[in-house]
Amino acid sequence: MGPKKPGSPAQSVGKRLKRKYSRKSPDNTYRVKRALRMIESDRVSIRKAAEQFGVSYGYLYRRLSGEANVDSRNGPRPIFSDEDGAAMARWLKEMSARGMGLKPGEFLDFVQKVVKEVNKSTPFKDDRFRL
């Protein structure tokens, strides 16, 4: 066997996007909620919980004090609701399972079409995200 071949261009773009957008992952929210539960049960200080769960002290403090919502995110509001995003993800997985996976550009074409049909406003030029 020769050396392992690199993945397709679509896989490398997918990995790049995953790294870019995984900063605020569901796992992070889960860790924050666990840390807050541990703090509220008076088992640990905020600083110790921050170290243990890998989040910053300030981040935990703001959520504990009520200054920020536990599920809040920085940046602009999402264009699609969580349900819409989950539906698109299910559709994309289903297409992939059928052997009809889409390239990133094709998926963006699909999303652009949905945005125009539903008449949503977006901050993107021509209602399309650019890679």
CSV table of C-alpha atoms in Angstrom, one decimal:
chain,number,residue,atom,x,y,z
A,1,MET,CA,0.0,0.0,0.0
A,2,GLY,CA,1.2,3.5,-0.9
A,3,PRO,CA,0.9,6.6,1.1
A,4,LYS,CA,-2.6,7.7,2.1
A,5,LYS,CA,-4.2,9.9,-0.4
A,6,PRO,CA,-5.5,13.3,0.7
A,7,GLY,CA,-9.3,13.7,0.8
A,8,SER,CA,-11.3,15.3,-2.0
A,9,PRO,CA,-11.4,19.1,-2.3
A,10,ALA,CA,-14.9,19.1,-0.8
A,11,GLN,CA,-13.6,17.2,2.3
A,12,SER,CA,-10.8,19.7,2.8
A,13,VAL,CA,-13.2,22.6,2.5
A,14,GLY,CA,-15.5,20.9,4.9
A,15,LYS,CA,-12.7,20.4,7.4
A,16,ARG,CA,-11.8,24.1,7.1
A,17,LEU,CA,-15.4,25.2,7.7
A,18,LYS,CA,-15.7,22.8,10.6
A,19,ARG,CA,-12.6,24.3,12.3
A,20,LYS,CA,-13.8,27.8,11.6
A,21,TYR,CA,-17.3,27.4,13.0
A,22,SER,CA,-16.7,24.8,15.8
A,23,ARG,CA,-15.5,27.5,18.2
A,24,LYS,CA,-19.0,27.7,19.7
A,25,SER,CA,-20.0,24.1,19.5
A,26,PRO,CA,-22.8,22.4,21.2
A,27,ASP,CA,-20.1,20.6,23.3
A,28,ASN,CA,-19.0,24.0,24.6
A,29,THR,CA,-22.5,24.9,25.7
A,30,TYR,CA,-22.8,21.5,27.4
A,31,ARG,CA,-19.5,22.1,29.2
A,32,VAL,CA,-20.6,25.5,30.3
A,33,LYS,CA,-23.9,24.2,31.7
A,34,ARG,CA,-22.1,21.4,33.5
A,35,ALA,CA,-19.7,23.9,35.0
A,36,LEU,CA,-22.5,26.2,36.1
A,37,ARG,CA,-24.4,23.3,37.8
A,38,MET,CA,-21.2,22.4,39.6
A,39,ILE,CA,-20.7,25.9,40.8
A,40,GLU,CA,-24.3,26.4,41.9
A,41,SER,CA,-24.1,23.2,44.0
A,42,ASP,CA,-21.3,24.9,45.9
A,43,ARG,CA,-18.8,22.1,45.1
A,44,VAL,CA,-16.3,24.3,43.2
A,45,SER,CA,-15.3,27.9,42.7
A,46,ILE,CA,-15.8,29.7,39.4
A,47,ARG,CA,-12.0,29.7,38.8
A,48,LYS,CA,-11.7,26.0,39.4
A,49,ALA,CA,-14.7,25.1,37.2
A,50,ALA,CA,-13.3,27.3,34.4
A,51,GLU,CA,-10.0,25.4,34.5
A,52,GLN,CA,-11.7,22.0,34.8
A,53,PHE,CA,-14.1,22.6,31.9
A,54,GLY,CA,-11.8,24.6,29.6
A,55,VAL,CA,-13.7,27.9,29.5
A,56,SER,CA,-12.7,31.3,30.7
A,57,TYR,CA,-13.5,32.7,34.1
A,58,GLY,CA,-15.2,35.8,32.7
A,59,TYR,CA,-17.3,33.7,30.4
A,60,LEU,CA,-18.6,31.6,33.3
A,61,TYR,CA,-19.0,34.6,35.6
A,62,ARG,CA,-21.2,36.5,33.1
A,63,ARG,CA,-23.5,33.6,32.7
A,64,LEU,CA,-23.6,32.9,36.4
A,65,SER,CA,-24.5,36.5,37.2
A,66,GLY,CA,-27.2,36.6,34.6
A,67,GLU,CA,-25.4,39.3,32.6
A,68,ALA,CA,-25.3,37.0,29.6
A,69,ASN,CA,-27.6,34.0,28.6
A,70,VAL,CA,-26.0,30.6,28.8
A,71,ASP,CA,-26.9,30.0,25.1
A,72,SER,CA,-25.9,33.4,23.8
A,73,ARG,CA,-23.5,33.8,21.0
A,74,ASN,CA,-21.4,36.6,19.7
A,75,GLY,CA,-21.9,38.0,16.2
A,76,PRO,CA,-24.9,38.6,14.0
A,77,ARG,CA,-28.1,36.7,14.6
A,78,PRO,CA,-28.4,33.5,12.5
A,79,ILE,CA,-30.3,33.7,9.3
A,80,PHE,CA,-32.0,30.4,9.7
A,81,SER,CA,-33.6,29.1,12.9
A,82,ASP,CA,-32.2,26.0,14.6
A,83,GLU,CA,-35.0,23.9,13.2
A,84,ASP,CA,-34.3,25.1,9.6
A,85,GLY,CA,-30.6,24.4,10.0
A,86,ALA,CA,-31.3,21.0,11.4
A,87,ALA,CA,-33.6,20.2,8.5
A,88,MET,CA,-31.0,21.3,6.0
A,89,ALA,CA,-28.4,19.2,7.8
A,90,ARG,CA,-30.7,16.1,7.7
A,91,TRP,CA,-31.3,16.7,4.0
A,92,LEU,CA,-27.6,17.0,3.3
A,93,LYS,CA,-26.9,13.8,5.2
A,94,GLU,CA,-29.7,11.9,3.4
A,95,MET,CA,-28.3,13.0,0.0
A,96,SER,CA,-24.9,11.9,1.1
A,97,ALA,CA,-26.2,8.5,2.3
A,98,ARG,CA,-27.8,8.0,-1.2
A,99,GLY,CA,-24.5,8.6,-2.8
A,100,MET,CA,-25.5,12.1,-4.1
A,101,GLY,CA,-23.4,14.2,-1.8
A,102,LEU,CA,-23.1,17.9,-2.7
A,103,LYS,CA,-20.0,19.9,-3.2
A,104,PRO,CA,-19.9,23.0,-1.0
A,105,GLY,CA,-20.7,25.3,-3.9
A,106,GLU,CA,-23.8,23.2,-4.8
A,107,PHE,CA,-25.0,23.3,-1.2
A,108,LEU,CA,-24.5,27.1,-1.1
A,109,ASP,CA,-26.6,27.3,-4.4
A,110,PHE,CA,-29.3,25.3,-2.6
A,111,VAL,CA,-29.3,27.6,0.4
A,112,GLN,CA,-29.3,30.7,-1.8
A,113,LYS,CA,-32.4,29.3,-3.6
A,114,VAL,CA,-34.1,28.7,-0.3
A,115,VAL,CA,-33.3,32.2,0.9
A,116,LYS,CA,-34.8,33.7,-2.2
A,117,GLU,CA,-37.9,31.5,-2.2
A,118,VAL,CA,-38.6,32.3,1.5
A,119,ASN,CA,-37.7,36.0,0.9
A,120,LYS,CA,-35.3,36.2,3.9
A,121,SER,CA,-32.9,39.1,4.2
A,122,THR,CA,-29.2,38.3,4.5
A,123,PRO,CA,-26.0,40.4,4.9
A,124,PHE,CA,-24.5,38.6,1.9
A,125,LYS,CA,-24.1,39.9,-1.6
A,126,ASP,CA,-26.8,38.3,-3.8
A,127,ASP,CA,-28.0,36.4,-0.7
A,128,ARG,CA,-25.1,34.0,-1.0
A,129,PHE,CA,-22.3,33.2,1.4
A,130,ARG,CA,-18.8,33.2,-0.3
A,131,LEU,CA,-16.2,30.7,0.6
